[in-house]
PDB file of C-alpha atoms and ligand atoms in Angstrom:
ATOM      1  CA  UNK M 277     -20.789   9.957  -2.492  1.00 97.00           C
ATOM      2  CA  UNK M 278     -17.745  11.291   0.093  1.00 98.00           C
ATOM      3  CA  UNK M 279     -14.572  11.595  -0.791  1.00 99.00           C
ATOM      4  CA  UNK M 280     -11.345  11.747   1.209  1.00 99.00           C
ATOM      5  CA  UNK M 281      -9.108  13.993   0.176  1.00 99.00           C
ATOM      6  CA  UNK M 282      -5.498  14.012   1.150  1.00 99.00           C
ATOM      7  CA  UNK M 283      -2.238  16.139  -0.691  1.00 99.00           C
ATOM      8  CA  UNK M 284       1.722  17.389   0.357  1.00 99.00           C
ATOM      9  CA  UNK M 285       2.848  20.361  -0.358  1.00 98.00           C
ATOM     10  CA  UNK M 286       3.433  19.595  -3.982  1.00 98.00           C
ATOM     11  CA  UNK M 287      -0.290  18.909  -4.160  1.00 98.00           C
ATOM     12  CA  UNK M 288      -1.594  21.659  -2.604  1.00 98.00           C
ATOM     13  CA  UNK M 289      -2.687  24.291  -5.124  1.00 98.00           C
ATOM     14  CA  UNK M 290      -4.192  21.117  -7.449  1.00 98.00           C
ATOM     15  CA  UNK M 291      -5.762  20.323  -4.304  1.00 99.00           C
ATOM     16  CA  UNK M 292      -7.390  23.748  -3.913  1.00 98.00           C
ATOM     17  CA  UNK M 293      -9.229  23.298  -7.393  1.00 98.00           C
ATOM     18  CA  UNK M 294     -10.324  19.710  -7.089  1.00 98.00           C
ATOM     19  CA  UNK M 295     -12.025  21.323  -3.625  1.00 99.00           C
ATOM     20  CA  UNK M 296     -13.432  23.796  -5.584  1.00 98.00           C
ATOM     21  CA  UNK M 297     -14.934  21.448  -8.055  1.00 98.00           C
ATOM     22  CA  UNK M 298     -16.217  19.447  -5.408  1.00 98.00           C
ATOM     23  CA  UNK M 299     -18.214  22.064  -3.524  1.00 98.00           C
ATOM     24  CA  UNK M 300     -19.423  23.682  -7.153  1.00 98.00           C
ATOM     25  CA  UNK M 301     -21.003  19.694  -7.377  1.00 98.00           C
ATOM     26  CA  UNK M 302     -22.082  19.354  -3.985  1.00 98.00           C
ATOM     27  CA  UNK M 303     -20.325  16.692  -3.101  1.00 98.00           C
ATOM     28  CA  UNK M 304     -19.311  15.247   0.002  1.00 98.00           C
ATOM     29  CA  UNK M 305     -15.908  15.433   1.079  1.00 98.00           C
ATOM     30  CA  UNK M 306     -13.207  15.285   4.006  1.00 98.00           C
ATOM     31  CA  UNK M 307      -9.728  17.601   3.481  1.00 99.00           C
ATOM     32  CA  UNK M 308      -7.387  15.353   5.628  1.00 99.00           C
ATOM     33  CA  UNK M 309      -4.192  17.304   4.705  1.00 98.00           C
ATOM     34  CA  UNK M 310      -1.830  19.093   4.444  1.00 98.00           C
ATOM     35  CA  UNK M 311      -2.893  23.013   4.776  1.00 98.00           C
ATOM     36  CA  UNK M 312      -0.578  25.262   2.915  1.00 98.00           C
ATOM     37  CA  UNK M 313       2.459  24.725   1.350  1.00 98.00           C
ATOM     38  CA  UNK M 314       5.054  24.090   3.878  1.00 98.00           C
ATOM     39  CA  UNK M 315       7.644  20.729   3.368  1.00 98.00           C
ATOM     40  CA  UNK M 316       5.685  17.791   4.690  1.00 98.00           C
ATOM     41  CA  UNK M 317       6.182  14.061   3.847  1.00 99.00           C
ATOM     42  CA  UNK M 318       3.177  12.503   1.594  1.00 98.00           C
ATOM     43  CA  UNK M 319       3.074   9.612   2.916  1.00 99.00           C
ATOM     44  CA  UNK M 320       1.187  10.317   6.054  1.00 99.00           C
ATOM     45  CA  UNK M 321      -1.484  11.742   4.114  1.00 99.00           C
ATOM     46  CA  UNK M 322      -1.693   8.647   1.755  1.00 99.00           C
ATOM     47  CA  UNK M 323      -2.223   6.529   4.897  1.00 98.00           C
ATOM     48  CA  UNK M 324      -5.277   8.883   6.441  1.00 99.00           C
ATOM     49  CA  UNK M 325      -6.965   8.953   3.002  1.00 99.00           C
ATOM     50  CA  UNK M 326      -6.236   4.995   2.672  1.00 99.00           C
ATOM     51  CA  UNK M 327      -7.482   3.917   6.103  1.00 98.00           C
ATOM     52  CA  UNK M 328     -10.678   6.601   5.553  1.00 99.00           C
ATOM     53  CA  UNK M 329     -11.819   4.430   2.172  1.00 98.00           C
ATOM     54  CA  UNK M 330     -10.761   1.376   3.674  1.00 98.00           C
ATOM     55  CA  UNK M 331     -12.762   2.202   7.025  1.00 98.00           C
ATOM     56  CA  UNK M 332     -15.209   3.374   4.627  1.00 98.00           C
ATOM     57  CA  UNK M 333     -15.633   6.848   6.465  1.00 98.00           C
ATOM     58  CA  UNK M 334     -15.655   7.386   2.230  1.00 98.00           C
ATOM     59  CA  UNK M 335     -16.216   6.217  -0.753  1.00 98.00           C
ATOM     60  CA  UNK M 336     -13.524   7.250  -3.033  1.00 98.00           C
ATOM     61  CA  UNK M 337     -10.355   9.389  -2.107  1.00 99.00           C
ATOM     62  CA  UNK M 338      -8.312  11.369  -4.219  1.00 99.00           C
ATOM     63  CA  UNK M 339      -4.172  12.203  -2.922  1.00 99.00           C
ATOM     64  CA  UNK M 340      -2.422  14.779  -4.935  1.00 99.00           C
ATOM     65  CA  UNK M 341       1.414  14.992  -4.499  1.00 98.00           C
ATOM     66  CA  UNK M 342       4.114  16.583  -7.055  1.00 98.00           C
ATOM     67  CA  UNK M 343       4.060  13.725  -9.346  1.00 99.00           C
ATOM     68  CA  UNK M 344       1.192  11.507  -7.563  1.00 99.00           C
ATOM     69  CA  UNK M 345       3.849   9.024  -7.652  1.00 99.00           C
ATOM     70  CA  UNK M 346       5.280   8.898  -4.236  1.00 98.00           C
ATOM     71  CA  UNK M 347       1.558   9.460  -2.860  1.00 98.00           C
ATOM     72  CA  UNK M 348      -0.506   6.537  -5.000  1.00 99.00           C
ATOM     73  CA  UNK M 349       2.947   4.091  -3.916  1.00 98.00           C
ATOM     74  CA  UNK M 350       2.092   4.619  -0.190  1.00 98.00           C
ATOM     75  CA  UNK M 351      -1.890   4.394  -0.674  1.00 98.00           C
ATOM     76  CA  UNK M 352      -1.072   1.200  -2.535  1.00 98.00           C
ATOM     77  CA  UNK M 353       0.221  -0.251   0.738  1.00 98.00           C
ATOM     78  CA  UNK M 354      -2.417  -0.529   2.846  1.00 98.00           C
ATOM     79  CA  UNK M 355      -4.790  -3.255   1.944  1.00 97.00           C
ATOM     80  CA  UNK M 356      -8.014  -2.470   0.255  1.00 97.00           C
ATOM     81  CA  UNK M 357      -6.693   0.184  -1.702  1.00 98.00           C
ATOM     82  CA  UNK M 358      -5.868   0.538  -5.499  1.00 98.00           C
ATOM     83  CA  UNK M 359      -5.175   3.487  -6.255  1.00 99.00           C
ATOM     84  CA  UNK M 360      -4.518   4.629  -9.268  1.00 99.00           C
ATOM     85  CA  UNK M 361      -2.205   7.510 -10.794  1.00 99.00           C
ATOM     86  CA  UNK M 362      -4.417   9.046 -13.481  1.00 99.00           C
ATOM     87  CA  UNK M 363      -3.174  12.123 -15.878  1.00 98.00           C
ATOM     88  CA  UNK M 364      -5.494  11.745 -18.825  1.00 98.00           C
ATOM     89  CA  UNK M 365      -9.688  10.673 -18.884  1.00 99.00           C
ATOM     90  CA  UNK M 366      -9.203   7.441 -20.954  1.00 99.00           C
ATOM     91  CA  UNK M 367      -7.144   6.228 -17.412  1.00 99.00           C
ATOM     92  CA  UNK M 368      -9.650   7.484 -15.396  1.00 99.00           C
ATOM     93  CA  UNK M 369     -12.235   5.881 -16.683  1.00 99.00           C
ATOM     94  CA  UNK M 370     -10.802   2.465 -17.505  1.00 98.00           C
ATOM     95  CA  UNK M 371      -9.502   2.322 -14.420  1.00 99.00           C
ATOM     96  CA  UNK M 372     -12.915   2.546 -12.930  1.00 99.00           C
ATOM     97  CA  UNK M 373     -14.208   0.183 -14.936  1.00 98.00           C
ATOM     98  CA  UNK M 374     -11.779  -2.595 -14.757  1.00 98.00           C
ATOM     99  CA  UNK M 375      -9.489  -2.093 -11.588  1.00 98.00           C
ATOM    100  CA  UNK M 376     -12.582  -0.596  -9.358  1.00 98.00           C
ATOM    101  CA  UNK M 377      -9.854   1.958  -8.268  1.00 98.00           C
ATOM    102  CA  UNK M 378     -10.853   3.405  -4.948  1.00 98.00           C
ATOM    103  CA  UNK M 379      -8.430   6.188  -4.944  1.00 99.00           C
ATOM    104  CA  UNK M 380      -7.297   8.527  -7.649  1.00 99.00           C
ATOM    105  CA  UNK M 381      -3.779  10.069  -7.790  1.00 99.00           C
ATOM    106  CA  UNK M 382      -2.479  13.340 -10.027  1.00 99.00           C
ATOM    107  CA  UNK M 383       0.715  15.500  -9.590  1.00 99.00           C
ATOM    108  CA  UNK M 384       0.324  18.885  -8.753  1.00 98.00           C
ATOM    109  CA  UNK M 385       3.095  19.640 -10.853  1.00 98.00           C
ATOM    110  CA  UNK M 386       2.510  17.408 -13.658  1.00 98.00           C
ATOM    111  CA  UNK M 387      -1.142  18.203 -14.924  1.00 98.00           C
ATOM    112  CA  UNK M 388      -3.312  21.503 -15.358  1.00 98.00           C
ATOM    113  CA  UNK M 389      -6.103  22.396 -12.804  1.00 98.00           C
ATOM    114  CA  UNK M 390      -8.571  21.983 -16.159  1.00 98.00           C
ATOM    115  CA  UNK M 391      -7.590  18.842 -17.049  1.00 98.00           C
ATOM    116  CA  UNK M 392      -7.199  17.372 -13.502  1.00 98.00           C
ATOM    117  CA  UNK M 393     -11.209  18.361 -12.750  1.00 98.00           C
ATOM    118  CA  UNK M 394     -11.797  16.180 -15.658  1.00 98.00           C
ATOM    119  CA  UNK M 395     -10.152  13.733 -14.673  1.00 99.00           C
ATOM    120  CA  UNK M 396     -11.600  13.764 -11.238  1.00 99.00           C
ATOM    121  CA  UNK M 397     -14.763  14.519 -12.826  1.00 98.00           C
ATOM    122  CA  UNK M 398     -14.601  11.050 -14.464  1.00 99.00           C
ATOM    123  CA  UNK M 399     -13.121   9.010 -11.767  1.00 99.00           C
ATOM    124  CA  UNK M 400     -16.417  10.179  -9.649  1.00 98.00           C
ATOM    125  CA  UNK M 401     -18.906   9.424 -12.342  1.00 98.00           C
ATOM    126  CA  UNK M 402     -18.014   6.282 -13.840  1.00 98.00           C
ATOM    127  CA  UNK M 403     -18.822   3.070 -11.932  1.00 98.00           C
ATOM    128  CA  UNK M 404     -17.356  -0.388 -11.596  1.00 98.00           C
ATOM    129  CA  UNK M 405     -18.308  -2.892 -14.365  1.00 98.00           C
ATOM    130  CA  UNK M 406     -18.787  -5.791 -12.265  1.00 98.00           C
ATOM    131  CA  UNK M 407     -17.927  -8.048 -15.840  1.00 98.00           C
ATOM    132  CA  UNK M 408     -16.604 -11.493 -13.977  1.00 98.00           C
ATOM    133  CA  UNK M 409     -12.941 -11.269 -15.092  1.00 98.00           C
ATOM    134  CA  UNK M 410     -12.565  -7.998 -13.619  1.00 98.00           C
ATOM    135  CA  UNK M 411     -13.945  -9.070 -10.706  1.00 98.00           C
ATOM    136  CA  UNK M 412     -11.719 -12.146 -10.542  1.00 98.00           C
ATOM    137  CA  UNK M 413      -8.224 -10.019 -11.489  1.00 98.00           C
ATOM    138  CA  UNK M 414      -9.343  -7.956  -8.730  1.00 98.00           C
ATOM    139  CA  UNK M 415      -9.606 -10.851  -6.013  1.00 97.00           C
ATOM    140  CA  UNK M 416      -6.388 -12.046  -7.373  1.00 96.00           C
ATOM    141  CA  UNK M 417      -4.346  -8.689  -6.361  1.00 94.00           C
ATOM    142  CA  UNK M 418      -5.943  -9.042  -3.068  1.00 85.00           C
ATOM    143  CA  UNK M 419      -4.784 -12.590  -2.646  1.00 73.00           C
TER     144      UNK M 419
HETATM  145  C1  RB5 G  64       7.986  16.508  -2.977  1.00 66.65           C
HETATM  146  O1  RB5 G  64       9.028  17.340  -3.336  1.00 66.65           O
HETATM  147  C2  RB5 G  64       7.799  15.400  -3.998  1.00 66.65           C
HETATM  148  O2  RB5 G  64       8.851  14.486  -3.891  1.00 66.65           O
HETATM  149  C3  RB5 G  64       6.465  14.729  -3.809  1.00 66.65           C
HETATM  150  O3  RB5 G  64       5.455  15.685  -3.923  1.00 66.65           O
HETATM  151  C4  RB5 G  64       6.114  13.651  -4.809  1.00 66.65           C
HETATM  152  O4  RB5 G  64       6.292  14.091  -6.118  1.00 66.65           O
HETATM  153  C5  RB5 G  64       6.725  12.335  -4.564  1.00 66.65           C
HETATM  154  O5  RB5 G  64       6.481  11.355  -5.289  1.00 66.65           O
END
């Protein structure tokens, strides 16, 4: 497992734990930005996480803005991608389960750093159903 990971400046500090989590698990991943905490426009970093999953350089990503909103909107637009913006475990999971969501969004300023490990911590471990209908409302957002 790799995962891309990708934040603004509003996303930063969230971003710092998730990395934390990630190397405490051993797990694979790629920190495409930003780097501190200076003013910087999310969607860029939505796009380099997006085209990493879609180029499959990894296998999930995970974009962190102030709300997640802004960030999982312009992930959304670049084909291949469902990301989805994830504040409790429940989401997480279902949305593993049923959507296949490729990329998980939080806001930095909306959930705690326990919480959001959880949450990444279930997005990571919980895979696709493949049950038909999923697979068909899938192919049907893709159309
Ligand atoms: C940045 O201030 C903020 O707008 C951004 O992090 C995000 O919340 C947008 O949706």
């Amino acid at each position: 497992m790799k995962v891309a990971l990708g934040c603004d400046h509003g996303g930063f500090e969230l971003k710092q734990e998730v990395i934390k989590y990630l190397k405490e698990n051993n797990i694979e991943f790629e920190d495409y930005g930003c780097y501190n905490t200076d003013s910087v426009d999310y969607p860029v970093y939505a796009k380099l996480v997006a085209n990493a999953v879609v180029e499959k350089k990894a296998d999930r990503g995970i974009l962190i803005c102030g709300t997640g909103i802004g960030i999982s909107i312009a992930a959304n637009k670049v084909k291949g991608i469902r990301a989805a913006l994830c504040h409790d475990c429940f989401s997480a999971e279902a949305t593993r389960l049923h959507n296949d969501a490729n990329i998980l969004a939080m806001g930095g300023r909306v959930v705690g750093p326990g919480l959001a490990v959880k949450i990444v911590d279930t997005f990571l471990n919980t895979e696709f159903s493949n049950d038909e209908r999923h697979i068909r409302r899938i192919s049907m957002i893709e159309e």
